[in-house]
Short mmCIF file of C-alpha atoms in Angstrom, two decimals:
data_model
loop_
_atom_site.label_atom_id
_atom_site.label_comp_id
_atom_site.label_asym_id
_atom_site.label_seq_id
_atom_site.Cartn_x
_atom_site.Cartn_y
_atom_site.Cartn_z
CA UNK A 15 -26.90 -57.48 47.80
CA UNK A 16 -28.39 -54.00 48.80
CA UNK A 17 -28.15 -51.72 46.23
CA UNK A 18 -26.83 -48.07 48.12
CA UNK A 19 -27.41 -44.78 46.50
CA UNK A 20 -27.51 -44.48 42.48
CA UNK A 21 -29.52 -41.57 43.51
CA UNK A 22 -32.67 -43.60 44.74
CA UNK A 23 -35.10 -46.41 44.48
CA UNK A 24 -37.63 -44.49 42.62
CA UNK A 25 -35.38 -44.26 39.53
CA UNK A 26 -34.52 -48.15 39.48
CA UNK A 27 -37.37 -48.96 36.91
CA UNK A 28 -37.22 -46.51 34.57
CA UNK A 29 -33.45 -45.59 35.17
CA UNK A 30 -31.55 -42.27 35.83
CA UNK A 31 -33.88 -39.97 32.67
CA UNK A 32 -31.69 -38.95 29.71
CA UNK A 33 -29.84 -35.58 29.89
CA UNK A 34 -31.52 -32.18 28.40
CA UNK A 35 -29.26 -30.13 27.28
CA UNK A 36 -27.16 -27.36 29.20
CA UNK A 37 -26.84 -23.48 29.12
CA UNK A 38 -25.03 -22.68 26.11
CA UNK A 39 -24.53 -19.23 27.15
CA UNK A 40 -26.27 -15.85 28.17
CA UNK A 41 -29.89 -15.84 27.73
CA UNK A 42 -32.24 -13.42 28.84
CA UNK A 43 -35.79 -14.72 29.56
CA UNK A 44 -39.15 -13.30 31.45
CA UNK A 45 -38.66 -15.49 34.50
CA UNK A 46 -35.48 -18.44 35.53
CA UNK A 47 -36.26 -20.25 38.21
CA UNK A 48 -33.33 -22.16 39.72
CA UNK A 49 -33.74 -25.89 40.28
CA UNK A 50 -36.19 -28.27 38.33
CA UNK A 51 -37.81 -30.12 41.43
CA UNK A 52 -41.07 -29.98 42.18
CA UNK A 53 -41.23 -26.18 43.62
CA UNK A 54 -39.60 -25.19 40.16
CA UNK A 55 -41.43 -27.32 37.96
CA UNK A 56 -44.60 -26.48 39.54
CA UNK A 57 -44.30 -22.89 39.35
CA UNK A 58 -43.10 -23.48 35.74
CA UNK A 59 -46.42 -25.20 34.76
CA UNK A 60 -48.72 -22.81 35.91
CA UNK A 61 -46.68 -20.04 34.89
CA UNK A 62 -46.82 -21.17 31.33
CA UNK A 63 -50.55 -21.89 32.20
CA UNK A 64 -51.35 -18.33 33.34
CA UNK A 65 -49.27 -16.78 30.03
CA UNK A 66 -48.10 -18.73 27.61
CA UNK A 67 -46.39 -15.93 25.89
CA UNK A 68 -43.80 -15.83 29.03
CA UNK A 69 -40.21 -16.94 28.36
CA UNK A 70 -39.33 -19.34 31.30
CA UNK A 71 -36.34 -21.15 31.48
CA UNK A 72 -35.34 -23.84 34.54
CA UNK A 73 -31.68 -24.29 35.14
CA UNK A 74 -31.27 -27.56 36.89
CA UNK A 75 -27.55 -27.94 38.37
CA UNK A 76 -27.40 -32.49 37.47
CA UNK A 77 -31.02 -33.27 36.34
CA UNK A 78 -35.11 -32.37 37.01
CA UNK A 79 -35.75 -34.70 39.93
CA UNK A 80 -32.21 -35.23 41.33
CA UNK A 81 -32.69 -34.04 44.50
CA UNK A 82 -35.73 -34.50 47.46
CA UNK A 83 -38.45 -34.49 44.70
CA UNK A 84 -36.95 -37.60 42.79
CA UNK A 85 -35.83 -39.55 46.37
CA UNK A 86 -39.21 -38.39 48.91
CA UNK A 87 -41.26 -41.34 50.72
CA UNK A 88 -43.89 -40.72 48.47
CA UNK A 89 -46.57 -38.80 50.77
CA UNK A 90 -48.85 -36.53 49.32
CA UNK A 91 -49.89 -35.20 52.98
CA UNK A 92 -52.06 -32.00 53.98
CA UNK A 93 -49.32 -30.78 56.60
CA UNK A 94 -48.61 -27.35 57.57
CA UNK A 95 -45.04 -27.70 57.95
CA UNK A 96 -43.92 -27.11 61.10
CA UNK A 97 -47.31 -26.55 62.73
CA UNK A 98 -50.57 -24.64 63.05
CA UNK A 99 -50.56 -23.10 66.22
CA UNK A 100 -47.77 -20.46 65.49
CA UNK A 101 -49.63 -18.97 62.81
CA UNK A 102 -52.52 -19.09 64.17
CA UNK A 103 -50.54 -16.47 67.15
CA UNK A 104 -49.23 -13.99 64.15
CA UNK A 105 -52.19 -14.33 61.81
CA UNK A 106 -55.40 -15.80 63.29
CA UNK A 107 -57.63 -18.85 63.81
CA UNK A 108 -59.69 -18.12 60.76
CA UNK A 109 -56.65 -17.53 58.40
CA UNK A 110 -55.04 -20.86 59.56
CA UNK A 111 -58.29 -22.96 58.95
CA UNK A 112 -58.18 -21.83 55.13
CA UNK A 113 -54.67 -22.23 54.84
CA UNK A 114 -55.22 -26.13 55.86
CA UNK A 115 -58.19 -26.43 53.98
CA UNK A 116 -55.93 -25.16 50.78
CA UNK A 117 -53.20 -27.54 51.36
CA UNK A 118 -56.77 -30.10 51.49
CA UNK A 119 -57.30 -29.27 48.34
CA UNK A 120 -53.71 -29.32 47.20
CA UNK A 121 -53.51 -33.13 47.71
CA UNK A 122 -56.90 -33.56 44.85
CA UNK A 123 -54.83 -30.60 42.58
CA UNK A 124 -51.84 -32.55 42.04
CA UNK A 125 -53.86 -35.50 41.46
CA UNK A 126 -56.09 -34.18 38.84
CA UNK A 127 -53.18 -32.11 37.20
CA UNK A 128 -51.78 -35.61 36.93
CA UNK A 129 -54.36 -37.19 35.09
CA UNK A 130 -54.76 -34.09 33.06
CA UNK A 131 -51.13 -34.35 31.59
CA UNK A 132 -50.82 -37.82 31.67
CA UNK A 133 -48.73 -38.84 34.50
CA UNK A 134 -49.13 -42.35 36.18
CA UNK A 135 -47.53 -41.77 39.33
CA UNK A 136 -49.43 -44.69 41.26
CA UNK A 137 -51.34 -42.04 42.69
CA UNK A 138 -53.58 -44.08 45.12
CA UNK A 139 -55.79 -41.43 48.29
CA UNK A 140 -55.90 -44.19 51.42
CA UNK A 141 -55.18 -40.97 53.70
CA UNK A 142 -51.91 -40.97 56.71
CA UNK A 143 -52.29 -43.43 59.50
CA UNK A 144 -50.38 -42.15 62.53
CA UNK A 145 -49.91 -45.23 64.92
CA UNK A 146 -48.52 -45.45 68.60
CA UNK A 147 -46.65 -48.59 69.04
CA UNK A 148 -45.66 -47.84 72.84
CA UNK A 149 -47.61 -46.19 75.99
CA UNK A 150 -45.69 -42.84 75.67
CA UNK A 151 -46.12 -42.80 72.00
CA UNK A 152 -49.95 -43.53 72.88
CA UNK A 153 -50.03 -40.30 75.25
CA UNK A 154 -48.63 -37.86 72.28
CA UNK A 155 -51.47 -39.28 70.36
CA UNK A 156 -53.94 -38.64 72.76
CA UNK A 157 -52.40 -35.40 72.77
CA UNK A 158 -52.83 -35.12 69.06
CA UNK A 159 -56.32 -36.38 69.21
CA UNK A 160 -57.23 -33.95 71.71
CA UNK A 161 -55.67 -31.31 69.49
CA UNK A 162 -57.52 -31.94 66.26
CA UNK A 163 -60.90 -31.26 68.35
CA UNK A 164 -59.94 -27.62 67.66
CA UNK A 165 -58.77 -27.97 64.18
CA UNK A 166 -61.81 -30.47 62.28
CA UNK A 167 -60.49 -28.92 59.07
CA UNK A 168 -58.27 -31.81 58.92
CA UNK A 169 -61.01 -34.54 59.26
CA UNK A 170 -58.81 -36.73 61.22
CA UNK A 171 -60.41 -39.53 62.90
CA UNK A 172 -58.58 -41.77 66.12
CA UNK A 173 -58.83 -45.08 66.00
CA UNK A 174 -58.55 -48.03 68.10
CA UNK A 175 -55.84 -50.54 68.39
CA UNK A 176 -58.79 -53.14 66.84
CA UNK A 177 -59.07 -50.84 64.29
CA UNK A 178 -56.08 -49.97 63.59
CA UNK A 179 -54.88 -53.71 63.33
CA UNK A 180 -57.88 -53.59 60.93
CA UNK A 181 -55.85 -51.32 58.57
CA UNK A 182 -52.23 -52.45 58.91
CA UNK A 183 -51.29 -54.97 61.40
CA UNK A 184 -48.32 -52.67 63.12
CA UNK A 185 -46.75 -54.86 65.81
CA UNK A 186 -48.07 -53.73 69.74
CA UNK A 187 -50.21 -50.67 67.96
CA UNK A 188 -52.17 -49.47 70.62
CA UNK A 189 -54.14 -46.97 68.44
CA UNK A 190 -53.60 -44.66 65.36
CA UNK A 191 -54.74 -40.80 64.04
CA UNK A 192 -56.05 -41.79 60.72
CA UNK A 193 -56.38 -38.35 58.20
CA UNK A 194 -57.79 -38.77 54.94
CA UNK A 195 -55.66 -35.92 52.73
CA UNK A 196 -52.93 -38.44 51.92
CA UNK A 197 -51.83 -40.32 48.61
CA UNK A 198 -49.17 -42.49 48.04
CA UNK A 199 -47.36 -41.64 44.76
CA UNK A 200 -44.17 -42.36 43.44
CA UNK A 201 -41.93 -40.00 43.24
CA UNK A 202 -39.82 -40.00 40.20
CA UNK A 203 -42.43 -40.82 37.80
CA UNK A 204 -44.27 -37.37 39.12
CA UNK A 205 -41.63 -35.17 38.68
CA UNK A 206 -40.64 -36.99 35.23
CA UNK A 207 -43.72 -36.65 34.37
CA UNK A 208 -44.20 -32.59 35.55
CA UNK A 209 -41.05 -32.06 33.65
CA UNK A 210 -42.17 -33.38 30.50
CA UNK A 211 -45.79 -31.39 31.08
CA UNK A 212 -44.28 -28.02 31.38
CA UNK A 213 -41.64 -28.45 28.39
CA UNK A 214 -45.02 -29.53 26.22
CA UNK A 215 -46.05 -25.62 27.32
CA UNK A 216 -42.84 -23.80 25.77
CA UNK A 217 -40.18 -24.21 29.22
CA UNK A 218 -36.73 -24.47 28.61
CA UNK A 219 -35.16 -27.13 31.30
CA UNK A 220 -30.98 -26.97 31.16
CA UNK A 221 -29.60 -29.43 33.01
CA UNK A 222 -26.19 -29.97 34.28
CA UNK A 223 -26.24 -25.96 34.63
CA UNK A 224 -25.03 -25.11 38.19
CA UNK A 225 -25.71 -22.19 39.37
CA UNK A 226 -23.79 -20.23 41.81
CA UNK A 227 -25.18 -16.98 42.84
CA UNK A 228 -28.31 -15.11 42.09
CA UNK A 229 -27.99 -11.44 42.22
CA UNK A 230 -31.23 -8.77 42.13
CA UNK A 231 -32.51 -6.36 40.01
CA UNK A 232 -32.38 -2.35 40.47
CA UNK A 233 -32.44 0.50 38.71
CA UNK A 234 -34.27 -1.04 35.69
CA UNK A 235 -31.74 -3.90 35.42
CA UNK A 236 -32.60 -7.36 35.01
CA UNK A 237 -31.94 -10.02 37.80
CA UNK A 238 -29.70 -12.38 37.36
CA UNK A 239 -28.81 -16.47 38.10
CA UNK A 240 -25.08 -16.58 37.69
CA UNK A 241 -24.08 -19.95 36.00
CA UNK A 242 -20.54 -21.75 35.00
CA UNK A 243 -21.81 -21.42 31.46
CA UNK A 244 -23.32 -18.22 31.34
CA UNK A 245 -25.80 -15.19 33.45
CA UNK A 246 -29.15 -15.73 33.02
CA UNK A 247 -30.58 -12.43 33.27
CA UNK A 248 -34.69 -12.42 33.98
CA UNK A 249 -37.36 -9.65 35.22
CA UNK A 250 -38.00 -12.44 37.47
CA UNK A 251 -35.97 -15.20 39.58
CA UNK A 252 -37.41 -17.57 41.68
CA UNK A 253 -35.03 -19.82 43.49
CA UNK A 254 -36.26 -23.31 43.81
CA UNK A 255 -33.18 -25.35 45.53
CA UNK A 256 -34.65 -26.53 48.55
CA UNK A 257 -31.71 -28.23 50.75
CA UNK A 258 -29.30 -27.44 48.12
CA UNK A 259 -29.54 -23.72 49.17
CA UNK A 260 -26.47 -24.08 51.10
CA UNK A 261 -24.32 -24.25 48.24
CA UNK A 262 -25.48 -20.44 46.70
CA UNK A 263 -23.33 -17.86 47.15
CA UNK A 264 -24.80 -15.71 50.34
CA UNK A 265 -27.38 -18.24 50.82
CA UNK A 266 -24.85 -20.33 53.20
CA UNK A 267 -26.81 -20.32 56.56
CA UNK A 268 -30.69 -19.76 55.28
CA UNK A 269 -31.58 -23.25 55.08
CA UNK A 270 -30.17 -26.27 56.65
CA UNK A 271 -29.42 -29.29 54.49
CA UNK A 272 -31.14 -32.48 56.36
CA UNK A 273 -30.44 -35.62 55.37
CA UNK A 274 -32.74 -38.51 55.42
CA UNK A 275 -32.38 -41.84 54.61
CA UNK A 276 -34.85 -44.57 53.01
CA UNK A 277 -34.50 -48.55 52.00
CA UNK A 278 -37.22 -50.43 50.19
CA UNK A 279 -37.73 -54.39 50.34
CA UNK A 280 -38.19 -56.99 47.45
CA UNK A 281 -41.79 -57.31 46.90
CA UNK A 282 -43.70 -59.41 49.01
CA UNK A 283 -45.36 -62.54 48.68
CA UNK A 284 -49.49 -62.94 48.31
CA UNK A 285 -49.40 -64.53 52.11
CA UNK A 286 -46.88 -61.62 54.04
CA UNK A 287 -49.36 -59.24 52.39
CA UNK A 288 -52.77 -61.26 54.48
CA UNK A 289 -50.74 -60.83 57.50
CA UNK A 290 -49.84 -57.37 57.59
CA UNK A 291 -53.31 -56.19 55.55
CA UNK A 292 -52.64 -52.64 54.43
CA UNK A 293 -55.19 -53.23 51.39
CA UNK A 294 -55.92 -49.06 51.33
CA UNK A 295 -52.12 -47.95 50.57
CA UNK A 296 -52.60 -45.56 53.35
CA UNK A 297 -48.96 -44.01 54.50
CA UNK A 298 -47.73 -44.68 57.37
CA UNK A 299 -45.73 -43.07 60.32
CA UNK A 300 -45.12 -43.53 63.99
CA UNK A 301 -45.27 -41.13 67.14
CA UNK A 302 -41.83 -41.59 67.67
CA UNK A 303 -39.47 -38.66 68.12
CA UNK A 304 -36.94 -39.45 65.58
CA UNK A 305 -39.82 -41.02 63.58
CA UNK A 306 -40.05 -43.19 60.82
CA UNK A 307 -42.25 -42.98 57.60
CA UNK A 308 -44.18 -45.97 55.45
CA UNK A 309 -45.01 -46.86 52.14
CA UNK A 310 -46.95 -50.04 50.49
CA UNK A 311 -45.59 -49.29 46.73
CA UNK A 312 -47.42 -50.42 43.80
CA UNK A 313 -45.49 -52.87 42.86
CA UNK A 314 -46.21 -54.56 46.96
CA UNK A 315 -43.27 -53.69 48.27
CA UNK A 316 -42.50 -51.86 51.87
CA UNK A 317 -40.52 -48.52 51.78
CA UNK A 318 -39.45 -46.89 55.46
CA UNK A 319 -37.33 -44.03 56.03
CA UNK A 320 -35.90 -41.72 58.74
CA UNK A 321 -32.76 -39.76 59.97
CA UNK A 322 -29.34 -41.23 59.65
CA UNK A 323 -26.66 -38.83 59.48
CA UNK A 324 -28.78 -35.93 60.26
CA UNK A 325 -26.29 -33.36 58.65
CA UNK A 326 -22.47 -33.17 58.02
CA UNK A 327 -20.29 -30.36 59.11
CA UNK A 328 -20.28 -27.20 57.57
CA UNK A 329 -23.86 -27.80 55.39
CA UNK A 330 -22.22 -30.32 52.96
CA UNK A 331 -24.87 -31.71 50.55
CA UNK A 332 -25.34 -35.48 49.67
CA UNK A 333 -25.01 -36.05 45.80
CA UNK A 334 -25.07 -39.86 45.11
CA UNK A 335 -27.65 -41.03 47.69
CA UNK A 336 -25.54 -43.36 49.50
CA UNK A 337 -26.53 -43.29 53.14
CA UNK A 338 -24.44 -45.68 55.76
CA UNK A 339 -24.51 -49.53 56.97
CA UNK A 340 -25.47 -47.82 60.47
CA UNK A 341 -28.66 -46.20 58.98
CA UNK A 342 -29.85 -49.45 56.86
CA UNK A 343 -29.47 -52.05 60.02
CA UNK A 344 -31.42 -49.71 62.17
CA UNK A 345 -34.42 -48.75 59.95
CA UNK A 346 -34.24 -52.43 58.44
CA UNK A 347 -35.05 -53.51 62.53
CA UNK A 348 -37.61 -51.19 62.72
CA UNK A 349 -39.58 -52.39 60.17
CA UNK A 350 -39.07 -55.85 61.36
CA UNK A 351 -40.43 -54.77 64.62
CA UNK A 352 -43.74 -53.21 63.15
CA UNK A 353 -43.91 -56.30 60.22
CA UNK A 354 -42.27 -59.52 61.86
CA UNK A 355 -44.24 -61.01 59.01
CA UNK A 356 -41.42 -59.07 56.56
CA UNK A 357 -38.32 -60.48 58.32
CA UNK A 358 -37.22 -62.31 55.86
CA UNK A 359 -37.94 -60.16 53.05
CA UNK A 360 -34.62 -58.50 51.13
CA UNK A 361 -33.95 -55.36 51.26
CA UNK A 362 -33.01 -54.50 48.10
CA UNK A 363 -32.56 -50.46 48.17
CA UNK A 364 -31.05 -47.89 50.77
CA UNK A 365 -30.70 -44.18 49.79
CA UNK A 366 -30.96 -40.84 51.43
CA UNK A 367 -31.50 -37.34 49.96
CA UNK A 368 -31.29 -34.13 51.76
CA UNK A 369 -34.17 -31.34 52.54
CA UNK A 370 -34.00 -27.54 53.90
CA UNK A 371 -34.68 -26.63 57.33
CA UNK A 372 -35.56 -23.39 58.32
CA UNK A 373 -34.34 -22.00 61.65
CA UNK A 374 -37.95 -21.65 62.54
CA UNK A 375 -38.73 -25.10 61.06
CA UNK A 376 -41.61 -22.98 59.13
CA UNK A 377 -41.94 -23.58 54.73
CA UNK A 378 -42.21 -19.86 53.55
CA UNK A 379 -43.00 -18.37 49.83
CA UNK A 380 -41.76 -14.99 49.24
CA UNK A 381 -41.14 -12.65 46.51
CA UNK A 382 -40.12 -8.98 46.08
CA UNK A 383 -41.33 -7.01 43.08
CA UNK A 384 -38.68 -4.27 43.89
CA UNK A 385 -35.55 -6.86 42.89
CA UNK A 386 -37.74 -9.52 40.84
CA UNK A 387 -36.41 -11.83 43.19
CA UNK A 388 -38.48 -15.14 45.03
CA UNK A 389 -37.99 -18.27 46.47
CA UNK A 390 -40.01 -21.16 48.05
CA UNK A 391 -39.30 -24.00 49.82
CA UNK A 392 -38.09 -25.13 53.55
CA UNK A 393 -40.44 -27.73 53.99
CA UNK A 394 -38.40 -29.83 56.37
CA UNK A 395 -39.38 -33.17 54.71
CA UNK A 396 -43.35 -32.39 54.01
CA UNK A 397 -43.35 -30.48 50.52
CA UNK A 398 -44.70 -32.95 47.66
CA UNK A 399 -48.01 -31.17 48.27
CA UNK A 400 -46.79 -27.88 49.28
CA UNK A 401 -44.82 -27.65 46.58
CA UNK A 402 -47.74 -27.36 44.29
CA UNK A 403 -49.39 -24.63 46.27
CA UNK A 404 -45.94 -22.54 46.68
CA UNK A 405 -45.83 -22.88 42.78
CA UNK A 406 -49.57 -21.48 42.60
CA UNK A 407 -48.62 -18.80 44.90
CA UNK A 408 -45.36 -17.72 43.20
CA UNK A 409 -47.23 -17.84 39.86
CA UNK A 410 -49.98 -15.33 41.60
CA UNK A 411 -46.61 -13.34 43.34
CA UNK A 412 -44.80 -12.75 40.20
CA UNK A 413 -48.28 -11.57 37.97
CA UNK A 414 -49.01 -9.21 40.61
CA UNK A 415 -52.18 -11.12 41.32
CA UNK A 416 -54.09 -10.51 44.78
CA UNK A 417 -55.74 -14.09 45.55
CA UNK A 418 -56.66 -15.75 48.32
CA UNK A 419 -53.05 -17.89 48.26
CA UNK A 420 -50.91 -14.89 48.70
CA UNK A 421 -52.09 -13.82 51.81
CA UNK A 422 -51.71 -17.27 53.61
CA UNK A 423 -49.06 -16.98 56.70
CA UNK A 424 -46.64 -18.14 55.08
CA UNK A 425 -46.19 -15.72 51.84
CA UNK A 426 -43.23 -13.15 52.50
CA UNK A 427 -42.38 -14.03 56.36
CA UNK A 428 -38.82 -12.97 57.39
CA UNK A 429 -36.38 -15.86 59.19
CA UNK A 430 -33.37 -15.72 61.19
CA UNK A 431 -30.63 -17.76 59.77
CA UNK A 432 -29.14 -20.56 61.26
CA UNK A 433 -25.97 -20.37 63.72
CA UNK A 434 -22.42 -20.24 62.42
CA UNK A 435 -20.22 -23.44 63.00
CA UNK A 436 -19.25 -25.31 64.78
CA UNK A 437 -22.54 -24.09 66.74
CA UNK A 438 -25.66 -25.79 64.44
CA UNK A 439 -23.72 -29.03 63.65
CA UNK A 440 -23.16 -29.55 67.39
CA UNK A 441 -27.13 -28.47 68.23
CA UNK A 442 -28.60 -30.62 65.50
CA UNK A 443 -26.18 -33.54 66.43
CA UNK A 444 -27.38 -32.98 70.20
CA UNK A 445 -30.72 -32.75 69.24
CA UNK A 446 -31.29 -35.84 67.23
CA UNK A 447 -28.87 -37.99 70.10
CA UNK A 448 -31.53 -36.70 72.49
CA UNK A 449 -34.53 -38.00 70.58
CA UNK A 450 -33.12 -41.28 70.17
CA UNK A 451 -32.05 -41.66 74.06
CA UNK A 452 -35.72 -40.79 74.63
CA UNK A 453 -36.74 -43.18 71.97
CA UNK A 454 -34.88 -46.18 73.16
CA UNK A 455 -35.98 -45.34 76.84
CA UNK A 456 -39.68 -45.21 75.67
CA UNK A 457 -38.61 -48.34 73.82
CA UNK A 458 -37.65 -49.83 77.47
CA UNK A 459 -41.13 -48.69 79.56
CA UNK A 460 -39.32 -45.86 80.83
CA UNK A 461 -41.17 -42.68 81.28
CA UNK A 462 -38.35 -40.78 82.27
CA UNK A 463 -37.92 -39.30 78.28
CA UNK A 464 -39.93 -36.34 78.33
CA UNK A 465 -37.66 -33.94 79.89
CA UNK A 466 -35.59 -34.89 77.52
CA UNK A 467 -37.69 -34.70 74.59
CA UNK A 468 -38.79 -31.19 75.39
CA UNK A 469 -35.12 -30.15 75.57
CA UNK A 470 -34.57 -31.29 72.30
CA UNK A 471 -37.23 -29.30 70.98
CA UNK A 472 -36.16 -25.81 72.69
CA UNK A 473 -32.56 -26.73 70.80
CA UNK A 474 -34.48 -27.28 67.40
CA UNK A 475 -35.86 -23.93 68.46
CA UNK A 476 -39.52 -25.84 66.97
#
């Protein structure tokens, strides 16, 4: 039987972690950050790194990891969340180039901090294999490949359908983007691990502390991160709570909660393993529109996830993981289509977790000096490396440090908020349907999809 929810997969090893303790009252630090994922965590550590005489505490509404850091597909990718080309309109070619070669260099950082502190996270750098498994799918890669002629910052190479077979033996590939700034990692043991790094350097992590509002400072008053056990009160808070946002007071239409869902199979036998190759761990995704996303785990088994329910009325948040019968059957076909050699392989996982979406579909960092407020996240499913870098760039934010991270495009940008309801719910339901009519028709040999596909897009407002 298919285990559904229990948070995720990743925990299913080790288990859920034990519980730090909660808020036991009013405390007044140097800097709270709210949430103990990876954005929090991260900025923690090199916080502490930068001064260890600072007085950080994390306040973590269930547990570090609970949310998209402890349930992610595991990619350590170099993407610039939700694109290059509209920075490179507000803030130059130049700028952009060393804002992808940063998040380059990201994907090594988290993998030598690893080592550093200790962490086995099954790390393994086999780089992002992009395949096309139909002839449209094959056109947006040749679109993609064209593309990357202007941007060889990202060292992406196309490849065959030969060689691509070569790599993984997808089903009907007819050719793949292959980039090399891509680990596999598992996710859970990471942020375990971060957690337990930055509470070796003096953080405070209270769990099972929710907060509910986080008000600014004036005036020569502290800011402050409201809790049901007690006001945190800090010259600094940095809000860390990704697709969770929804749920702070004020904060109801910033971000909105996505929810995406993932199932894992038994491990495979020695012989399913010759037929479907994938010896370099690379991670794996399709050209699809409502794509899907690949992992070869280290203990050999296949983990693929995508959109089920791709958000519930009124920004309600997933807690347990479960995700629905609907979502397993269709991404369990999907992987039978790319791997017929899997078919009869169990799946013995399904979860889903949810991530923030920015009405611009753009990650930002920001922070104000004036109010000691910050936040960082919005990276619409790609932030296990850019987590690390918004951490960095808080950490150089809140010292009043001018580096070369705080002037990338995407420190202090300004967003429109998303649409009242019913409006978004009925615009991200209409989007996704479209994507998956288009799908199926490219599915079918019909070309007829793109008009379709491009509608979805101006609704996304991407």
């Amino acid at each position: 039987m298919t285990i559904n929810g229990n948070v995720s997969f990743w925990y299913a090893e080790d288990g859920l972690p034990a519980p730090r303790p909660a808020l036991a009252g009013d405390l007044e630090v140097d800097v709270a950050i709210v949430g103990a994922g990876y954005t929090g965590l991260w900025s923690a550590y090199y916080l502490a790194k930068a001064d260890p005489s600072l007085r950080i505490a994390v306040l973590e509404s269930r547990f570090a990891g609970f949310g998209a850091s402890g349930r992610n597909g595991g990619w350590l990718a170099n993407t610039i969340t939700g694109g290059r080309d509209g920075y490179v309109k507000s803030h130059g070619r130049a700028l952009v180039g060393d804002f992808q070669r940063m998040l380059n260099d990201t994907v090594d950082e988290v993998i030598k901090v690893a080592a550093a502190e200790g962490i086995e996270a099954h790390m393994h750098k086999g780089g992002e294999l992009l395949v096309a498994r139909n002839p449209a799918q094959l056109g947006r890669l040749e679109a993609m490949a064209a593309e990357q002629l202007r941007w060889p910052e990202d060292d992406a190479v196309r490849l065959s359908a030969a060689a691509t077979r070569e790599r993984i033996n997808v089903a009907g590939a007819l050719g793949s983007m292959h980039i090399p700034h891509c680990a596999r990692i598992h996710p859970a043991k990471l942020v375990r691990g971060l957690a337990e790094a930055v509470e070796r350097r003096g953080v405070r992590i209270y769990e099972n502390t929710l907060v509910t509002e986080i008000n600014a400072g004036a005036n020569g008053a502290l800011a402050g991160a409201v809790t049901e056990r007690g006001t945190v009160r800090a010259a600094h808070v940095l809000r860390a709570t990704e697709g969770f946002t929804a749920n702070l007071a004020g904060a109801h239409r910033d971000w909105l909660p996505m929810n995406s869902s993932m199932i894992v199979t038994e491990p495979l036998d020695a012989g399913t393993w010759e037929q479907i190759g994938w010896e370099g761990c690379e991670t794996l995704e399709d050209f699809a529109h409502a794509y899907v996303y690949l992992q070869r785990t280290a203990d050999g088994r296949i983990a693929i996830g995508g959109r089920g329910v791709p958000y519930r009325f009124g920004s309600r948040t997933d807690m347990d993981g479960a995700t629905q019968p609907k979502t397993i059957k269709t991404l369990t076909g999907i992987l039978h289509e790319m791997f017929p050699a899997a078919a009869e392989a169990r799946i013995e996982h399904a979860w889903s977790g949810v991530l923030g979406v920015p009405r611009d579909w753009r990650a930002t960092v920001n922070y104000d000096p004036t109010t000691g407020l910050g936040f960082a996240g919005g990276y619409v499913g790609t932030g296990v490396t850019a987590t690390n870098l918004a951490g960095r760039t808080l950490t150089d934010l809140v010292l009043g440090r001018d580096t070369k991270a705080t002037i990338m495009p995407w420190v202090n940008r300004t967003v429109r908020r998303w649409e009242p309801e019913p409006v978004r719910w009925l615009g991200v339901q209409g989007m996704y349907a479209m994507y998956h009519r288009a799908d199926a028709q490219e599915r079918d040999g019909r070309a007829a999809t793109a008009p379709i596909a491009r509608f979805a897009d101006l609704v996304s407002g991407r």
